[in-house]
Short mmCIF file of N, CA, C and O in Angstrom, two decimals:
data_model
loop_
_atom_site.label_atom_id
_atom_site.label_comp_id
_atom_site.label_asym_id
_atom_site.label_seq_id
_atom_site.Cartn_x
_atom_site.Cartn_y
_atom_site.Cartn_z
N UNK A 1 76.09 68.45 -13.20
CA UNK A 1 77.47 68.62 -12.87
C UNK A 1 78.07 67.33 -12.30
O UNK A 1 79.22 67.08 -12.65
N UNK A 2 77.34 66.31 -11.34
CA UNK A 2 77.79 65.55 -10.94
C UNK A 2 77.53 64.16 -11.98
O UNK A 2 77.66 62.97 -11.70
N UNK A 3 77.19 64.68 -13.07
CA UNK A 3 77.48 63.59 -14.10
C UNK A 3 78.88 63.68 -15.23
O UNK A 3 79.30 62.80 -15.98
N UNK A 4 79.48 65.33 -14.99
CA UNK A 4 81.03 65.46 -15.47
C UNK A 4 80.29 66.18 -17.07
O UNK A 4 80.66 65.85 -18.20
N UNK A 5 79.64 66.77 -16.90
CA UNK A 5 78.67 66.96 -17.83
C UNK A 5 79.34 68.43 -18.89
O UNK A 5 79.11 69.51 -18.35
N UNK A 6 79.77 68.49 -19.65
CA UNK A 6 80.42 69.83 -20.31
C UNK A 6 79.04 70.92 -20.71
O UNK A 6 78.99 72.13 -20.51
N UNK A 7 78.09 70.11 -21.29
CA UNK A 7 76.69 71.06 -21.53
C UNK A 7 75.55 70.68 -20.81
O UNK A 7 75.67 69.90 -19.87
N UNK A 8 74.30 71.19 -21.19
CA UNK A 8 73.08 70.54 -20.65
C UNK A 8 72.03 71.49 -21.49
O UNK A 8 72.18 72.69 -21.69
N UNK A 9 71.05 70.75 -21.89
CA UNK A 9 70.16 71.20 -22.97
C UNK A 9 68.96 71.14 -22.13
O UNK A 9 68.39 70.06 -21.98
N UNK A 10 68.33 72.68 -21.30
CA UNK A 10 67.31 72.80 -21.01
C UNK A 10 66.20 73.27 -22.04
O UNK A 10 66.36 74.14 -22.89
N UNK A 11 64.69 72.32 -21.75
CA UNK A 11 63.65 72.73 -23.37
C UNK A 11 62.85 72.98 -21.94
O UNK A 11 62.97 72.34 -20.90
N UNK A 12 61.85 74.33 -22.26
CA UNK A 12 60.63 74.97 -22.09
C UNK A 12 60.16 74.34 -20.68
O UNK A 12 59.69 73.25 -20.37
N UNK A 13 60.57 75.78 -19.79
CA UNK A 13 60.33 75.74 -18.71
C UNK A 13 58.76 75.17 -18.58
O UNK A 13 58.18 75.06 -19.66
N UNK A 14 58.07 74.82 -17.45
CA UNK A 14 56.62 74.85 -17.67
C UNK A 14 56.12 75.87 -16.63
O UNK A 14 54.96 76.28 -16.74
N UNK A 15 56.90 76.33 -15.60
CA UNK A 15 56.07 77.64 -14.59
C UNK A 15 57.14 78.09 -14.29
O UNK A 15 58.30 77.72 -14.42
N UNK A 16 56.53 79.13 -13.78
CA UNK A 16 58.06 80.12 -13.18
C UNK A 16 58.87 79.94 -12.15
O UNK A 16 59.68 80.82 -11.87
N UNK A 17 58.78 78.73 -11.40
CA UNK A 17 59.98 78.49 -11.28
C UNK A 17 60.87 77.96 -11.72
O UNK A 17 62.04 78.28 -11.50
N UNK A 18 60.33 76.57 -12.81
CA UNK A 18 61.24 76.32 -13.69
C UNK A 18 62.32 77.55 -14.33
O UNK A 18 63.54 77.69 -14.24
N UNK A 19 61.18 78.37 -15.02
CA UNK A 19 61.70 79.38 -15.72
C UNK A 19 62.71 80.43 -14.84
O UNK A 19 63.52 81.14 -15.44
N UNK A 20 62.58 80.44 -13.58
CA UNK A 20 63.97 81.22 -13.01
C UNK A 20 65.07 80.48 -12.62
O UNK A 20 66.16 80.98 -12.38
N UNK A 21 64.78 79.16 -12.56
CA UNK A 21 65.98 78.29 -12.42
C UNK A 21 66.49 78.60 -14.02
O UNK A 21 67.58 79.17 -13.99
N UNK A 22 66.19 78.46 -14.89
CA UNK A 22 66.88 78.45 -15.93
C UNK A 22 67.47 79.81 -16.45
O UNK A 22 68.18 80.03 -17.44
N UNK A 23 67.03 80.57 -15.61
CA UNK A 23 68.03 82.14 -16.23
C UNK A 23 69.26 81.83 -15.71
O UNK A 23 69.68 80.93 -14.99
N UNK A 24 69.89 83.06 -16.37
CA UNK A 24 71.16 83.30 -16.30
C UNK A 24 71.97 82.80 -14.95
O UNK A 24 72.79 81.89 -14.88
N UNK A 25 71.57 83.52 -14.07
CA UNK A 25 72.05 83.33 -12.59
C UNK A 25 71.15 82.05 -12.32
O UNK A 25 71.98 81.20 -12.64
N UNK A 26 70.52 81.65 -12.11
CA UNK A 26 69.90 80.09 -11.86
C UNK A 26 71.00 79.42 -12.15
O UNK A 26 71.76 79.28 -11.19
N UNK A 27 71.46 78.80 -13.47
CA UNK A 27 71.87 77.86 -14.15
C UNK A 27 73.69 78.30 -13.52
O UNK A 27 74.49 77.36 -13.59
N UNK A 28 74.22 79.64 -12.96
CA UNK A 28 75.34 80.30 -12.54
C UNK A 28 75.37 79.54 -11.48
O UNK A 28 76.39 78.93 -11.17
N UNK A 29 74.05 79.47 -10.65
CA UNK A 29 74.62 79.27 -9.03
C UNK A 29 74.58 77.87 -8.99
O UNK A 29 74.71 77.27 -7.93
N UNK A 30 74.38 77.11 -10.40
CA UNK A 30 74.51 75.62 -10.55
C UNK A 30 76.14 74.95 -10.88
O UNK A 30 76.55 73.81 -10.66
N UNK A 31 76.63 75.76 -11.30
CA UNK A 31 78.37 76.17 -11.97
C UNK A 31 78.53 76.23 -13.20
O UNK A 31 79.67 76.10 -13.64
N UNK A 32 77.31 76.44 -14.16
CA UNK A 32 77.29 76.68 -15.47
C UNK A 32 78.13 77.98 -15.71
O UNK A 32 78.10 78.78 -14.78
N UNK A 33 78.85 78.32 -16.77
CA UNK A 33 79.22 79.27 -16.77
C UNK A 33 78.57 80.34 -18.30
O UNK A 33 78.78 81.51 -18.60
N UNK A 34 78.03 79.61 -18.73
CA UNK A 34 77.41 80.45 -20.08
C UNK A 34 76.10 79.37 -20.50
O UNK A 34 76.12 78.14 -20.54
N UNK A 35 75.05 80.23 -20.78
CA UNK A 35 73.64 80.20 -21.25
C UNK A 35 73.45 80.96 -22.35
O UNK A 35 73.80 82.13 -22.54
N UNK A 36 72.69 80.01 -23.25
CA UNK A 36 72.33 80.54 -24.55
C UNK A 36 70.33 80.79 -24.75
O UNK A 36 69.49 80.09 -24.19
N UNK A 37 70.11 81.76 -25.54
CA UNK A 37 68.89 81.95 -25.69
C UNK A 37 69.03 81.77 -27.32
O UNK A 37 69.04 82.74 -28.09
N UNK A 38 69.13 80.45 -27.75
CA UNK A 38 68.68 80.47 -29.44
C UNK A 38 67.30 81.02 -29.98
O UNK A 38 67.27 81.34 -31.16
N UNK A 39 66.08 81.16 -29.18
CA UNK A 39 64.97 81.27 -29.65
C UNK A 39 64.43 82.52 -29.76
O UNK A 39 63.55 82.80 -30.56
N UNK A 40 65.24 83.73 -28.51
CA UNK A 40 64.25 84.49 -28.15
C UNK A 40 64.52 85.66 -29.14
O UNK A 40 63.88 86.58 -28.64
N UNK A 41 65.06 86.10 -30.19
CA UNK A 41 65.46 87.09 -31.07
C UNK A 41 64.15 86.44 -31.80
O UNK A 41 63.10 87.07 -31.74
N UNK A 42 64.19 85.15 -32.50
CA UNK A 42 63.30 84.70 -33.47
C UNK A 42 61.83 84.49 -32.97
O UNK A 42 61.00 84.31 -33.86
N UNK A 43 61.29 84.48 -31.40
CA UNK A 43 60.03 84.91 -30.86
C UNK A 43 59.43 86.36 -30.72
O UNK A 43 58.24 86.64 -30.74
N UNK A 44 60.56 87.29 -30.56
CA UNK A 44 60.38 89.05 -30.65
C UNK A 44 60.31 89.14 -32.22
O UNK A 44 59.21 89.66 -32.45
N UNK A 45 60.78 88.96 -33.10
CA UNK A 45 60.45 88.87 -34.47
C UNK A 45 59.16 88.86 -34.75
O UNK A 45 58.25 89.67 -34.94
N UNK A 46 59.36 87.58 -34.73
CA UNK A 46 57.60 87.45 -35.12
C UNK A 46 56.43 87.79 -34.23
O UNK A 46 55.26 87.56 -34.53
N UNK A 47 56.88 88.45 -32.96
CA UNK A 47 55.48 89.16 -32.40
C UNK A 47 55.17 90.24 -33.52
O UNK A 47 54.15 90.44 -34.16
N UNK A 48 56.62 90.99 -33.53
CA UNK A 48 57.00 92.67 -34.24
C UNK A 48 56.33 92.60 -35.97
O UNK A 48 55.87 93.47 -36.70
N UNK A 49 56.59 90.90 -36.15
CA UNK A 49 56.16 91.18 -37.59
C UNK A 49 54.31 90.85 -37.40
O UNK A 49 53.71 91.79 -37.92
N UNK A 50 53.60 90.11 -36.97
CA UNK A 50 52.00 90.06 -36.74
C UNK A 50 51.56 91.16 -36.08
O UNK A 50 50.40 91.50 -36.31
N UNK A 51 52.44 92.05 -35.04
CA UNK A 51 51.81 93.57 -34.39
C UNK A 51 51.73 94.59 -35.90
O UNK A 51 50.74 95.25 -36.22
N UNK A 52 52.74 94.54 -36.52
CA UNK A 52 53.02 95.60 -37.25
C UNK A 52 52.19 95.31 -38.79
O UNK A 52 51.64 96.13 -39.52
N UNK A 53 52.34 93.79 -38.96
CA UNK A 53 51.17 93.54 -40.40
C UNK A 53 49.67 93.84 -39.71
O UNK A 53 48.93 94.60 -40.33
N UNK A 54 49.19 93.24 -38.42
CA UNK A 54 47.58 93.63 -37.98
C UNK A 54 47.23 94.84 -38.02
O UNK A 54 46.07 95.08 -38.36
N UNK A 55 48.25 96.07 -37.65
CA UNK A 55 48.53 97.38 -38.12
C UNK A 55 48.46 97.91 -39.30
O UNK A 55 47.91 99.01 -39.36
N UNK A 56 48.98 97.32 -40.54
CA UNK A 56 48.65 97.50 -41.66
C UNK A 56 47.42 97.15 -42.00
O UNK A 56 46.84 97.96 -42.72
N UNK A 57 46.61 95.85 -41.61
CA UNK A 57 45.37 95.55 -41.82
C UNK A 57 44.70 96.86 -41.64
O UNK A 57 44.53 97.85 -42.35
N UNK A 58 44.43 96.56 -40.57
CA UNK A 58 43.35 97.49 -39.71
C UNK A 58 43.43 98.83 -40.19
O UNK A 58 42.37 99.36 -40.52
N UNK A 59 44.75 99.63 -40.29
CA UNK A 59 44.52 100.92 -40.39
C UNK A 59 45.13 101.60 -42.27
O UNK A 59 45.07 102.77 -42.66
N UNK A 60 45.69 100.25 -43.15
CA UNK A 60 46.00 100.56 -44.12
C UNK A 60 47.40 101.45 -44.19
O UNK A 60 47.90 101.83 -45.25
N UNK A 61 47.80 101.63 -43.23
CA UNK A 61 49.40 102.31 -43.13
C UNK A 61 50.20 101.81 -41.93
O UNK A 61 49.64 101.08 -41.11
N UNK A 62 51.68 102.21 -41.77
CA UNK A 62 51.88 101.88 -40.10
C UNK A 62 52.66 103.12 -39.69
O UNK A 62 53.63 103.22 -38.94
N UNK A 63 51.94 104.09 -40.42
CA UNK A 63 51.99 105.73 -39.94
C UNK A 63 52.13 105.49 -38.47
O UNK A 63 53.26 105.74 -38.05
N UNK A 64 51.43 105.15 -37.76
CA UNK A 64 51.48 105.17 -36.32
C UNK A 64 52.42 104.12 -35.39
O UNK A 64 52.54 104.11 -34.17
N UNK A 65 53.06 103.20 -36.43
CA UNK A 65 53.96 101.88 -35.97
C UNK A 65 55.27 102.21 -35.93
O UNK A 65 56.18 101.52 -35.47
N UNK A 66 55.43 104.00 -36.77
CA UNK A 66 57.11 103.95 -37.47
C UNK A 66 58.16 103.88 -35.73
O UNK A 66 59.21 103.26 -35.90
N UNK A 67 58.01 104.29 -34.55
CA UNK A 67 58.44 104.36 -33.46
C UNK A 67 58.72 102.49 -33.16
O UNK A 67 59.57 102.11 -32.35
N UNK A 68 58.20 101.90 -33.65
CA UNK A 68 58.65 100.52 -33.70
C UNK A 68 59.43 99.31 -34.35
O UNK A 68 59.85 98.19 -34.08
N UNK A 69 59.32 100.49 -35.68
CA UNK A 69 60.02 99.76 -36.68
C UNK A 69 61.88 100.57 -37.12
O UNK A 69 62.21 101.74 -36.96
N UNK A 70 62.54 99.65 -37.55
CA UNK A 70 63.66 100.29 -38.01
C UNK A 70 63.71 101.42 -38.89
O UNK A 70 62.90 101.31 -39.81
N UNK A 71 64.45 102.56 -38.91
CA UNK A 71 64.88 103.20 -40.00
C UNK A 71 65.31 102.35 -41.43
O UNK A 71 65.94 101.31 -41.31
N UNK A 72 65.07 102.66 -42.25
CA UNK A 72 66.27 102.66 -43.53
C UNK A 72 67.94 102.93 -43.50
O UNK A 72 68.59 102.36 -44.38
N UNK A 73 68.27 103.31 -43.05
CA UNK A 73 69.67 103.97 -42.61
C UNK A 73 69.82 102.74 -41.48
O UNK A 73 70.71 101.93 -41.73
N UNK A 74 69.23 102.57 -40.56
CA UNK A 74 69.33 101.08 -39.66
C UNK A 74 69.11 100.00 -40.10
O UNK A 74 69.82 99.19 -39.50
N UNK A 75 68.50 99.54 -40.83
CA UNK A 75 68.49 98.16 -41.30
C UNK A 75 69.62 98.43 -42.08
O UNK A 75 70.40 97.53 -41.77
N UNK A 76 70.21 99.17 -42.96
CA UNK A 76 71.21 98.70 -44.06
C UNK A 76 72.95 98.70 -42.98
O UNK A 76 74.10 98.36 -43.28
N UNK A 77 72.39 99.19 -41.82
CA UNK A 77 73.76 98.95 -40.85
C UNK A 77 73.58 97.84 -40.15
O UNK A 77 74.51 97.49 -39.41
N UNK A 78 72.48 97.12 -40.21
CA UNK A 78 72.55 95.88 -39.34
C UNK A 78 72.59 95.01 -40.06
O UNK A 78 73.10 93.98 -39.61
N UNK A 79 72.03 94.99 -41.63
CA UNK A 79 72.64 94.00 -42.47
C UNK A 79 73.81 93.89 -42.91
O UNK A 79 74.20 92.85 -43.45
N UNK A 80 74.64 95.06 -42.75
CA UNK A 80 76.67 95.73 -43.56
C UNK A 80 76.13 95.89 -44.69
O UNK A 80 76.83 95.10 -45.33
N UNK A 81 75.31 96.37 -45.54
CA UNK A 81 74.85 96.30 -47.01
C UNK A 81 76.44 96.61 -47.23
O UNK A 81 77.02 95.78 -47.94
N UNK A 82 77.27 97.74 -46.71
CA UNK A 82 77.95 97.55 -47.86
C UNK A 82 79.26 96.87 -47.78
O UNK A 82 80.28 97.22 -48.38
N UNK A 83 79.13 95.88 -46.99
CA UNK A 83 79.94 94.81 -47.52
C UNK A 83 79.21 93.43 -48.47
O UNK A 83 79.84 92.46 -48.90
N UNK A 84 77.84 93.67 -48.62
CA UNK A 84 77.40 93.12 -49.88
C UNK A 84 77.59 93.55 -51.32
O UNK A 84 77.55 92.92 -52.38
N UNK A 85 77.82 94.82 -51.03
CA UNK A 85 78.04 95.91 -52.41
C UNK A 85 79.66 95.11 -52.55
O UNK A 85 80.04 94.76 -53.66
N UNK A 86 80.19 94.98 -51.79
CA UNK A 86 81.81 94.84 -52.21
C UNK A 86 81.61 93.24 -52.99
O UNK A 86 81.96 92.75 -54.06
N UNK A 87 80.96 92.84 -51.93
CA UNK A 87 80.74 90.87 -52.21
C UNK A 87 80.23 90.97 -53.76
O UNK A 87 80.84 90.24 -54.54
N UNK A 88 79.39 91.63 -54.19
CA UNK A 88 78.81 91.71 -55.42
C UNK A 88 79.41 92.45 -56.24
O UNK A 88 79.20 92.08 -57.40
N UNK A 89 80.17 93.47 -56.13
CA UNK A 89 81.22 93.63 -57.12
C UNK A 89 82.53 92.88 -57.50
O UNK A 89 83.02 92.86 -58.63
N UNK A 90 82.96 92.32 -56.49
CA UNK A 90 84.05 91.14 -56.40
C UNK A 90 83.62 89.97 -57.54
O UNK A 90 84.26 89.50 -58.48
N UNK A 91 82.26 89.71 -57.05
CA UNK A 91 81.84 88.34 -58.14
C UNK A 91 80.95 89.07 -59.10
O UNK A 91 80.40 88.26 -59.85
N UNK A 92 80.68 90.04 -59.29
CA UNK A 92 80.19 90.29 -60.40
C UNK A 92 81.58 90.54 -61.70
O UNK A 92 81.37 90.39 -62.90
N UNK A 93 82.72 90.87 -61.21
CA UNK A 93 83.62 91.56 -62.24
C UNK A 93 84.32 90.58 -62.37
O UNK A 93 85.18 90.85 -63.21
N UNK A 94 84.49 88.97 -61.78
CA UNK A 94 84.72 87.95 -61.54
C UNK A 94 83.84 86.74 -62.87
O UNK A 94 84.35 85.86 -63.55
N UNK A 95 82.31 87.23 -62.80
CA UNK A 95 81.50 86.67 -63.72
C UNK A 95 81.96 87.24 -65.65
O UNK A 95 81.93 86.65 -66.73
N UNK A 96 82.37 88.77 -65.18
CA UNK A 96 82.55 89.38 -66.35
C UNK A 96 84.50 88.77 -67.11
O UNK A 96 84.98 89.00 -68.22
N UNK A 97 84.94 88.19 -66.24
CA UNK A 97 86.30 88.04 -66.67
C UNK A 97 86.00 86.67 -67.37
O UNK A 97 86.34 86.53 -68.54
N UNK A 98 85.32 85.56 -66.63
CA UNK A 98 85.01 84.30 -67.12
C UNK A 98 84.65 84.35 -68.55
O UNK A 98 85.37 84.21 -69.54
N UNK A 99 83.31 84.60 -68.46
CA UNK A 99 82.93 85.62 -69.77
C UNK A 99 83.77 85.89 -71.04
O UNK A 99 83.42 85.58 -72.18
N UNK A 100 84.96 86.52 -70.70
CA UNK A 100 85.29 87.27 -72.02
C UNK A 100 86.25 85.96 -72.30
O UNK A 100 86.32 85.49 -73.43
N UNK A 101 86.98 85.42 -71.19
CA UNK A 101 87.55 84.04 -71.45
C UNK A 101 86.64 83.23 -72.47
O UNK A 101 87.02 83.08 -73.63
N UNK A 102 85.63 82.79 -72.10
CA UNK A 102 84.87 82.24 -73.34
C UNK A 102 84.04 83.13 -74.73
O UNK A 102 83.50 82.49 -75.63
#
């Protein structure tokens, strides 16, 4: 702050106190006003995806994993599938007009 500083790019705490200075309220009672976590969606990922494939190893199903994993009906709402359905009819009937032009 006393360098007039607009951001500041903290990398990988090394113990916990580093690591509580850098939460939310740490970096607050410094006069930061917003903190970003770019990494931690893409570290829970890939625990969820090596828990749930070692699961398939081991037991040949993840009959016993489904409480961890998304529905069908949930993944196609967290991707908007169907605003891909629209995106792909838009340029698909788009591909078909070019088309008859030639």
């Amino acid at each position: 702050m006393e360098a007039r500083a607009d951001a500041s790019f903290v990398e990988a705490p090394r113990n916990d106190n580093e690591a509580n200075w850098v939460s939310d309220k740490g970096v607050q009672t410094m006069g930061f006003h917003l903190t970003v976590h770019p990494l931690t969606a893409l570290y829970a990922s890939a625990r969820a995806l090596v828990d749930v494939l070692k699961t398939l190893k081991e037991s040949g199903t993840t009959r016993d994993h489904l409480g961890k994993m998304g529905t069908f009906e949930e993944f196609n709402q967290l991707v908007n599938l169907e605003s891909w359905f629209e995106i792909e009819g838009r340029y698909s009937n788009f591909k078909k007009a070019v088309e008859k032009k030639y």
